[in-house]
């Protein structure tokens, strides 16, 4: 069968000793940085990006994927042990995870998260492998208007899922798209919004922007809060869930995995949506809803499986359609561009070893995390005891060197400093940064496809509605907008997204 | 901003104003680029379209912030000092990287940024600088072979 043939290609790439080593170091470094409070996968990947510049493309992507899962895993550890989510997808893990930790069951909570993530990772790898072929074939049917509609859907869903009012999320998307216009207009060669600064002719770089907003501005915010971490001080002794624990966590894992695998594929979806949805589902189905928030193991097993499955299947739109579905995937686009890979349907046909190798290495990475993390949990927890006053200068050092090494010039460092101020303004105004970054990344492709579609239709905008596929995608976007503006659903969403 | 004017949600009002400000800026600059027609769009068409959308969103957010049903939300306190130390240390790093080399500029970055913490001590900051500089040299310069100026330009 094709699937097994492809997976065999993948595993022969992923299992090369060098690539195993890169996957391993990616997982290790990702966990190491991701476990530090306030550093989510995005900041972790951005910081570690320069390490992968010198590697061959396969190795670089394999390592970055490892960093991603590692950082996400590290985020769960912080969520459970210090009640501090590393990023929004581990917000729900804090609810029951920290309660379990306070009851002296931190070890069980951590191993539940690990086992759930691993199981979900296995299933999602298979789903990714099985879906990649058909979706890539579908992508070849896409013309400019379909791509335009798909990206609009993705951006709408991303704004729906961001915290804060929907309209402000859309505003951030549009602002991001405007920022993406900085640089050379490809069709006419005109310099737009560059003001004669040569470093801006290629546009605003994604990495200094992400570092400024998610690295530096986040530090200013953390310094201001000034409160002590509520670290669980008991020794983490028992890692093994009891038989009763298993009985309760297995069904939750199965449901979480299914939910995450499906929701991850949605543009705009991914880990965050999956984990929230899974928590809500578990609470609804449970015979003991009153235990939720007081240390219910289902509240960890479900969301942790869901977010890992979602994280993995969110690679599907990127690898098959070339459309990043969330901010982390947007950063992966940046990483691929550095290695001259244009994400999209061509990757699979032109470079099967890279494509399937990446997929296979995801499974390998999940296995490594399981083996790596449970025994080392004590070490990760120790890392958390480093006082923030020593930690944040270190983060600043890594970010600054990382930004410098993009082009080997200081311009990007100034750019990051400017976005630190901008990011701080966003934090103060409670405006979500994720939609801004997605708008920034998707902006050029949206403009290009929009202009091409309009040329083909001789300026008739109704083509977007007369083509069945693009009309369907736009209709889905419209439904999302209508649903989100209905009062009843708005209230539910606020409940689910509140932090 | 005066609270007796009906701006109940100051946060949202400021957010809307931010959108509107950016929209005006981009629109005005985009007026300098040819717009073309819908069938043959010039470089100015898409930016103007986006700027109009953003302006509409900005206005909507501002109007909503003034409605009597809006939740009362004052603007939050700003920590200008922390922001200045952190941003300033990054700018200093960029300025000093070539004249002072990595060792000197990292030293400045670490010490100046440490000042942003309420728990700043000279002893702690200096020790941290020593450890981090050694780590960076090991990892980035000798380990990964990144091309960075290590020592001050004077010595080269």
XYZ file of C-alpha atoms in Angstrom:
655
model
C 0.000 0.000 0.000
C 1.061 3.542 -0.730
C 0.796 4.609 2.874
C 3.254 2.005 4.081
C 5.575 2.594 1.177
C 5.632 6.298 1.991
C 6.100 5.703 5.695
C 8.998 3.395 4.838
C 10.656 6.219 2.877
C 10.010 8.478 5.832
C 11.425 6.167 8.435
C 14.519 5.474 6.388
C 15.169 9.242 6.429
C 14.160 9.792 10.025
C 16.115 6.824 11.310
C 19.462 7.956 9.902
C 21.709 8.375 12.940
C 22.338 12.064 12.209
C 18.625 12.815 11.895
C 17.856 10.856 15.047
C 20.410 12.994 16.801
C 18.823 16.203 15.470
C 15.356 15.035 16.504
C 16.717 14.184 19.929
C 18.538 17.477 20.421
C 15.467 19.326 19.158
C 13.242 17.610 21.715
C 15.759 18.149 24.487
C 16.394 21.825 23.732
C 12.717 22.471 23.119
C 11.795 21.010 26.487
C 14.662 22.827 28.173
C 13.557 26.253 26.929
C 9.840 25.508 26.820
C 9.774 24.528 30.462
C 10.947 27.999 31.476
C 8.004 30.082 32.588
C 6.659 32.508 30.014
C 8.270 30.836 27.032
C 5.852 29.041 24.749
C 6.604 27.068 21.604
C 6.638 30.177 19.411
C 9.329 32.013 21.365
C 11.254 28.770 21.806
C 11.302 28.013 18.087
C 12.178 31.610 17.221
C 15.057 31.560 19.694
C 16.435 28.255 18.497
C 15.939 28.931 14.784
C 19.534 30.107 14.218
C 20.865 26.778 15.427
C 19.270 25.116 12.411
C 20.557 27.523 9.749
C 23.659 25.538 9.036
C 21.910 22.161 8.829
C 20.673 20.463 5.657
C 16.940 21.139 5.078
C 15.659 17.736 6.264
C 17.694 17.868 9.443
C 16.632 21.466 10.106
C 12.916 20.722 9.776
C 13.204 17.546 11.817
C 14.972 19.456 14.553
C 12.427 22.291 14.477
C 9.539 19.837 14.741
C 11.313 18.280 17.727
C 11.728 21.714 19.283
C 8.031 22.354 18.758
C 6.854 19.186 20.500
C 9.485 19.560 23.177
C 8.420 23.127 23.923
C 4.808 22.121 24.055
C 5.627 19.313 26.399
C 7.684 21.631 28.548
C 4.697 23.955 28.699
C 2.560 21.173 30.171
C 5.163 20.573 32.852
C 5.096 24.244 33.898
C 1.321 24.200 33.791
C 1.139 21.285 36.198
C 3.973 22.130 38.538
C 3.716 25.925 38.814
C 0.215 26.639 37.542
C 1.679 28.746 34.749
C 0.727 27.893 31.180
C 3.651 28.252 28.783
C 1.169 29.049 26.031
C -2.543 29.118 25.476
C -2.895 25.432 24.618
C -1.742 24.435 28.094
C -4.107 26.850 29.839
C -6.638 24.107 30.517
C -3.932 21.798 31.830
C -3.334 24.225 34.695
C -6.902 23.779 35.906
C -6.752 20.169 36.997
C -3.018 19.571 36.667
C -2.020 22.044 39.342
C -4.754 20.756 41.644
C -3.414 17.219 41.273
C 0.081 18.510 41.968
C -1.132 20.195 45.144
C -2.608 16.871 46.226
C 0.838 15.317 45.849
C 0.000 13.645 42.545
C 2.168 15.797 40.285
C 3.999 12.710 39.042
C 0.783 11.035 37.972
C -0.416 14.211 36.269
C 2.881 14.528 34.385
C 2.890 10.926 33.249
C -0.765 11.178 32.210
C 0.164 14.150 30.039
C 3.123 12.238 28.608
C 1.220 9.050 27.861
C -1.733 10.943 26.389
C 0.562 13.031 24.202
C 2.436 10.002 22.973
C -0.686 8.058 22.108
C -2.173 11.069 20.342
C 1.094 11.602 18.513
C 1.035 8.062 17.138
C -2.530 8.394 15.860
C -1.951 11.852 14.418
C 1.164 10.701 12.574
C -0.879 8.010 10.861
C -3.662 10.487 10.075
C -1.143 12.901 8.635
C 0.396 10.216 6.464
C -2.984 8.974 5.264
C -4.433 12.410 4.522
C -1.387 13.971 2.936
C -1.752 12.247 -0.415
C -5.441 12.995 -1.107
C -5.170 16.554 0.197
C -2.139 17.292 -1.922
C -4.062 16.024 -4.936
C -6.946 18.327 -3.972
C -4.541 21.231 -3.617
C -3.545 20.862 -7.242
C -7.151 21.681 -8.178
C -6.862 24.977 -6.337
C -6.573 28.142 -8.378
C -6.018 31.705 -7.163
C -9.636 32.245 -6.086
C -9.751 29.011 -4.076
C -6.484 29.814 -2.337
C -7.748 33.303 -1.577
C -10.955 31.896 -0.076
C -9.083 29.281 1.938
C -6.766 31.856 3.466
C -9.670 34.144 4.326
C -11.309 31.213 6.102
C -8.106 30.518 8.007
C -7.747 34.132 9.094
C -11.380 34.370 10.175
C -11.063 31.199 12.244
C -7.829 32.488 13.755
C -9.607 35.684 14.842
C -12.534 33.722 16.232
C -10.148 31.682 18.355
C -8.042 34.547 19.612
C -8.769 35.981 23.030
C -10.699 39.240 23.225
C -13.512 40.527 21.044
C -13.774 39.019 17.563
C -13.715 42.353 15.765
C -10.432 43.286 17.425
C -8.991 39.960 16.269
C -10.004 40.812 12.694
C -8.471 44.252 13.121
C -5.188 42.630 14.112
C -5.318 40.355 11.054
C -5.829 43.342 8.751
C -3.054 45.280 10.482
C -0.762 42.283 10.015
C -1.631 42.171 6.318
C -0.862 45.875 5.986
C 2.519 45.327 7.642
C 3.151 42.495 5.186
C 2.912 44.973 2.311
C 6.202 46.558 3.354
C 8.739 45.727 0.674
C 8.813 45.208 -3.052
C 5.529 44.684 -4.909
C 6.197 41.593 -6.983
C 4.050 42.516 -9.973
C 5.268 46.072 -10.491
C 8.581 46.181 -8.653
C 7.428 49.244 -6.707
C 8.853 49.754 -3.218
C 5.963 50.046 -0.822
C 6.172 51.452 2.709
C 9.949 51.022 2.676
C 10.775 54.741 2.828
C 14.056 54.190 1.047
C 15.448 51.881 3.740
C 17.233 49.113 1.801
C 16.783 46.550 4.607
C 13.019 46.936 4.219
C 12.980 46.156 0.473
C 12.509 42.459 1.282
C 9.775 43.230 3.784
C 9.535 42.956 7.550
C 11.129 39.797 8.824
C 8.923 37.462 10.798
C 11.521 36.480 13.369
C 12.421 39.933 14.791
C 8.730 40.683 14.973
C 7.941 37.470 16.838
C 10.927 37.948 19.151
C 10.008 41.547 19.874
C 6.416 40.713 20.704
C 6.643 37.240 22.257
C 10.158 37.521 23.674
C 11.030 41.057 24.775
C 7.561 42.554 25.383
C 6.554 39.431 27.303
C 9.561 39.977 29.586
C 8.463 43.544 30.356
C 5.031 42.198 31.232
C 6.414 39.435 33.456
C 8.730 41.840 35.285
C 5.829 44.067 36.076
C 3.754 41.308 37.656
C 6.480 40.667 40.181
C 4.661 37.882 41.974
C 6.380 34.772 43.181
C 5.816 31.490 41.403
C 3.682 29.089 43.346
C 5.980 26.149 42.868
C 4.826 22.822 44.178
C 7.545 21.901 46.616
C 6.804 18.268 47.340
C 9.154 15.785 45.792
C 7.712 14.218 42.673
C 7.847 10.605 43.653
C 5.220 8.388 42.159
C 4.889 8.590 38.407
C 2.635 5.603 37.916
C -1.083 6.091 37.528
C -3.199 3.580 39.436
C -5.546 1.124 37.784
C -8.439 3.449 38.580
C -6.529 6.339 36.963
C -6.052 4.301 33.806
C -9.713 3.354 33.710
C -10.624 7.037 33.749
C -7.915 8.406 31.488
C -8.051 5.970 28.581
C -11.500 6.949 27.249
C -10.583 10.621 27.699
C -7.383 10.062 25.725
C -9.260 8.371 22.910
C -11.817 11.182 22.675
C -9.143 13.870 22.989
C -7.059 12.302 20.246
C -9.990 12.074 17.857
C -11.040 15.643 18.539
C -7.506 16.995 18.237
C -6.767 15.133 15.024
C -9.891 16.565 13.396
C -9.641 20.123 14.727
C -5.928 20.404 14.010
C -6.571 20.117 10.291
C -8.808 23.211 10.288
C -7.093 26.361 9.173
C -6.912 28.601 12.212
C -7.222 25.560 14.440
C -4.453 23.558 15.993
C -3.502 22.922 19.552
C -5.428 25.704 21.307
C -8.873 24.979 19.936
C -8.368 21.239 20.418
C -7.442 21.442 24.067
C -10.327 23.769 24.975
C -12.830 21.678 23.066
C -11.607 18.489 24.700
C -11.843 19.935 28.206
C -15.396 21.070 27.590
C -16.308 17.662 26.184
C -14.804 15.742 29.112
C -16.614 17.916 31.618
C -19.907 17.350 29.782
C -19.508 13.572 29.531
C -18.126 12.976 33.006
C -20.251 11.336 35.672
C -18.441 13.528 38.167
C -18.385 17.005 36.652
C -17.958 18.419 40.152
C -14.426 16.952 40.294
C -13.318 19.117 37.380
C -11.161 21.947 38.618
C -10.285 19.910 41.673
C -7.879 17.470 40.083
C -9.849 15.290 37.671
C -7.458 13.138 35.675
C -9.714 13.282 32.611
C -9.149 17.035 32.550
C -5.485 16.381 31.825
C -5.631 13.240 29.722
C -8.209 14.611 27.259
C -6.792 18.099 26.545
C -3.164 16.958 26.553
C -3.939 14.254 23.978
C -6.012 16.714 21.991
C -3.405 19.437 21.890
C -0.656 17.098 20.829
C -2.799 15.554 18.095
C -3.869 19.034 16.976
C -0.286 20.316 16.998
C 0.691 17.499 14.720
C -2.192 17.566 12.280
C -1.857 21.344 11.972
C 1.117 20.503 9.747
C -1.369 19.112 7.219
C -2.597 22.413 5.723
C 0.966 23.705 5.680
C 2.522 20.705 3.984
C -0.270 20.007 1.524
C -1.699 23.448 0.730
C 1.125 25.706 1.798
C -1.206 27.548 4.160
C 0.011 27.865 7.750
C -2.931 27.315 10.074
C -1.464 28.945 13.162
C 1.408 31.114 14.295
C 3.814 28.271 14.936
C 3.195 26.986 11.419
C 3.770 30.515 10.148
C 7.174 30.404 11.770
C 7.812 27.050 10.095
C 7.169 28.777 6.763
C 9.877 31.252 7.684
C 12.206 28.382 8.533
C 11.422 26.604 5.254
C 12.060 29.777 3.274
C 15.523 30.026 4.782
C 16.224 26.622 3.257
C 14.618 27.576 -0.044
C 11.668 25.264 0.380
C 8.347 26.671 -0.760
C 5.733 24.916 1.397
C 2.860 23.540 -0.624
C 1.755 20.622 -2.737
C 5.059 20.476 -4.602
C 7.050 19.532 -1.518
C 5.645 16.016 -1.480
C 6.249 15.308 -5.141
C 9.585 17.091 -5.500
C 11.108 16.106 -2.221
C 9.471 12.930 -0.875
C 12.370 12.110 1.453
C 11.998 15.464 3.184
C 8.219 15.296 3.324
C 7.866 11.763 4.647
C 10.997 12.044 6.723
C 9.477 14.981 8.567
C 6.273 13.045 9.221
C 8.108 9.960 10.431
C 10.332 12.054 12.650
C 7.261 13.423 14.374
C 6.513 9.955 15.649
C 10.142 9.440 16.575
C 10.100 12.767 18.414
C 7.039 11.774 20.398
C 8.682 8.526 21.425
C 11.814 10.356 22.495
C 9.817 12.813 24.561
C 8.170 9.970 26.405
C 11.479 8.312 27.176
C 13.287 11.562 27.831
C 10.821 13.351 29.987
C 9.457 11.024 32.584
C 12.813 10.148 34.139
C 14.046 13.720 33.860
C 11.021 15.397 35.369
C 12.972 16.239 38.520
C 15.542 18.101 36.434
C 12.902 20.155 34.612
C 11.311 21.125 37.882
C 14.722 22.275 39.178
C 15.015 24.559 36.158
C 11.903 26.311 37.333
C 13.578 27.333 40.552
C 16.023 29.630 38.722
C 14.975 33.137 39.781
C 13.477 35.224 37.011
C 16.058 37.980 37.494
C 18.732 35.586 36.161
C 16.480 34.001 33.616
C 15.200 36.947 31.634
C 18.620 38.421 30.745
C 19.456 34.947 29.393
C 16.308 34.961 27.259
C 17.238 38.418 25.978
C 20.739 37.253 25.101
C 19.497 34.248 23.117
C 16.829 36.286 21.343
C 19.282 39.054 20.431
C 21.887 36.680 19.047
C 19.149 34.764 17.219
C 17.809 37.920 15.607
C 21.304 39.043 14.640
C 22.120 35.752 12.956
C 19.183 35.926 10.532
C 21.120 38.212 8.236
C 24.269 38.955 10.164
C 23.332 42.592 10.536
C 22.126 44.807 13.346
C 19.064 46.144 11.509
C 16.944 43.194 12.638
C 17.911 43.862 16.263
C 16.557 47.417 16.010
C 13.457 46.003 14.369
C 12.979 43.632 17.321
C 13.443 46.537 19.752
C 10.737 48.501 17.942
C 8.386 45.525 18.061
C 9.093 45.156 21.774
C 7.509 48.583 22.301
C 4.677 47.733 19.916
C 4.133 44.365 21.632
C 3.950 46.088 25.007
C 1.270 48.438 23.653
C -0.663 45.373 22.443
C -0.398 43.742 25.881
C -1.651 46.907 27.582
C -4.573 47.225 25.160
C -5.249 43.466 25.438
C -5.016 43.056 21.683
C -4.116 39.511 20.553
C -0.789 39.225 18.705
C -1.328 35.827 17.062
C -3.772 37.077 14.377
C -1.337 39.906 13.582
C 1.426 37.438 12.859
C -0.806 35.215 10.747
C -1.924 38.246 8.745
C 1.701 39.215 8.273
C 2.638 35.788 6.956
C -0.403 35.206 4.772
C -0.682 38.793 3.510
C 1.560 38.522 0.437
C -0.073 35.277 -0.744
C -3.556 36.720 -0.230
C -2.745 39.818 -2.237
C -1.107 37.813 -5.007
C -3.982 35.341 -5.319
C -6.577 38.111 -5.088
C -4.907 40.098 -7.843
C -4.430 37.050 -10.046
C -8.063 35.974 -9.605
C -9.224 39.484 -10.484
C -7.033 39.597 -13.582
C -8.476 36.270 -14.729
C -12.047 37.465 -14.156
C -11.337 40.845 -15.777
C -12.105 42.701 -12.582
C -15.305 40.879 -11.697
C -15.251 40.151 -7.941
C -18.203 37.769 -8.199
C -15.867 34.934 -9.330
C -15.178 34.219 -5.681
C -18.836 33.292 -5.278
C -19.485 31.539 -8.578
C -16.729 28.958 -8.195
C -18.244 26.239 -5.996
C -15.081 25.526 -4.013
C -14.222 29.120 -3.198
C -17.893 29.907 -2.518
C -18.023 26.981 -0.095
C -14.899 28.135 1.777
C -16.171 31.716 1.975
C -19.569 30.460 3.147
C -17.824 28.546 5.929
C -16.043 31.762 6.907
C -19.351 33.641 6.888
C -20.969 30.981 9.089
C -18.102 31.322 11.551
C -18.617 35.087 11.680
C -22.368 34.747 12.193
C -21.956 32.109 14.875
C -19.441 34.172 16.769
C -21.621 37.260 16.745
C -24.647 35.413 18.105
C -24.918 36.370 21.774
C -25.369 32.851 23.182
C -22.274 31.491 21.511
C -20.288 34.580 22.327
C -20.902 34.004 26.008
C -19.783 30.373 25.768
C -16.622 31.330 23.917
C -15.723 33.931 26.495
C -16.127 31.313 29.156
C -13.893 28.889 27.297
C -11.181 31.385 26.344
C -10.894 33.230 29.615
C -7.528 32.862 31.232
C -8.802 61.059 28.520
C -11.672 62.436 30.578
C -13.983 59.883 32.034
C -17.049 62.104 32.035
C -17.127 61.940 28.279
C -18.927 58.717 27.689
C -15.847 56.626 26.993
C -16.669 53.793 29.318
C -14.237 51.292 27.877
C -10.978 53.200 27.639
C -9.031 50.110 26.682
C -11.208 49.348 23.655
C -11.317 53.022 22.706
C -7.528 53.156 22.638
C -7.401 49.901 20.650
C -9.807 51.335 18.066
C -7.805 54.547 17.896
C -4.649 52.517 17.288
C -6.332 50.750 14.358
C -7.610 54.029 12.963
C -4.199 55.656 13.275
C -2.476 52.840 11.385
C -5.242 52.856 8.762
C -4.795 56.571 8.086
C -1.028 56.210 7.937
C -1.131 53.340 5.443
C -3.858 54.979 3.367
C -2.013 58.264 3.046
C 1.261 56.580 2.104
C -0.537 54.278 -0.359
C -1.934 57.325 -2.157
C 1.580 57.708 -3.534
C 1.336 54.387 -5.407
C -0.683 53.898 -8.603
C -4.012 52.213 -7.867
C -4.778 50.745 -11.284
C -8.162 49.180 -11.948
C -9.921 46.167 -10.445
C -8.841 44.078 -13.425
C -5.253 45.346 -13.426
C -4.433 46.319 -9.896
C -1.501 48.571 -9.292
C 0.636 48.469 -6.159
C -1.671 50.947 -4.426
C -4.991 49.121 -4.812
C -4.727 46.422 -2.177
C -3.163 48.634 0.541
C -5.936 51.231 0.155
C -8.576 48.518 0.350
C -7.060 47.078 3.524
C -6.624 50.533 5.051
C -10.314 51.297 4.509
C -11.307 47.994 6.135
C -9.014 48.688 9.093
C -10.360 52.230 9.475
C -13.916 50.869 9.555
C -12.955 48.312 12.194
C -11.174 50.978 14.229
C -14.212 53.254 14.152
C -16.547 50.400 15.059
C -14.408 49.472 18.043
C -14.280 53.112 19.193
C -18.033 53.585 18.848
C -18.690 50.405 20.783
C -16.407 51.597 23.565
C -18.576 54.702 23.973
C -21.915 52.910 24.072
C -23.704 52.966 27.394
C -23.651 49.167 27.492
C -19.877 48.993 27.243
C -18.072 47.526 30.201
C -16.134 50.082 32.235
C -12.442 49.464 31.707
C -9.757 52.004 32.522
C -6.414 51.913 30.760
C -3.939 49.827 32.689
C -0.872 51.213 34.413
C 2.170 51.337 32.172
C 5.600 50.351 33.361
C 7.641 52.811 31.316
C 10.785 52.160 33.315
C 10.777 48.422 32.709
C 10.036 48.953 29.032
C 12.856 51.478 28.726
C 15.444 49.214 30.420
C 14.521 46.198 28.315
C 14.236 47.996 24.963
C 17.227 50.186 25.731
C 19.454 47.215 26.489
C 18.551 45.638 23.138
C 19.326 48.855 21.265
C 22.634 49.216 23.128
C 23.523 45.649 22.160
C 22.938 46.460 18.486
C 24.927 49.702 18.708
C 27.867 48.160 20.526
C 28.102 44.766 18.798
C 30.623 45.866 16.186
C 32.700 48.344 18.167
C 32.846 46.249 21.356
C 32.464 42.726 19.998
C 30.162 40.052 21.387
C 31.806 39.881 24.792
C 31.501 43.595 25.500
C 28.051 44.084 24.020
C 26.609 41.047 25.788
C 28.000 42.406 29.034
C 26.157 45.674 28.477
C 22.973 43.858 27.393
C 22.907 41.646 30.474
C 23.744 44.319 33.033
C 21.413 46.962 31.586
C 18.490 44.581 31.133
C 18.972 43.219 34.651
C 18.255 46.743 35.874
C 14.661 46.196 34.778
C 14.150 43.772 37.653
C 13.019 45.017 41.030
C 15.479 42.598 42.598
C 18.548 43.961 40.833
C 21.892 43.467 42.570
C 25.296 44.250 41.044
C 26.738 40.990 42.322
C 23.956 38.934 40.762
C 24.049 40.780 37.437
C 27.841 40.478 37.106
C 27.813 36.789 37.942
C 24.988 36.217 35.493
C 26.899 38.107 32.803
C 30.010 35.993 33.336
C 28.070 32.741 33.091
C 26.001 33.762 30.070
C 28.932 35.199 28.095
C 30.896 32.007 28.613
C 27.874 29.949 27.576
C 27.279 32.009 24.416
C 30.902 31.780 23.346
C 30.836 28.020 23.840
C 27.508 27.424 22.100
C 27.249 30.019 19.355
C 30.848 30.839 18.478
C 32.751 27.595 19.073
C 29.873 25.096 18.937
C 27.725 26.336 16.060
C 30.349 28.454 14.356
C 28.041 31.465 13.907
C 29.893 34.395 12.394
C 29.921 36.934 15.202
C 32.527 39.557 16.079
C 33.855 38.227 19.383
C 36.349 40.853 20.526
C 36.346 44.652 20.221
C 37.099 45.982 16.744
C 40.276 47.633 18.110
C 42.009 44.273 18.456
C 41.399 43.146 14.893
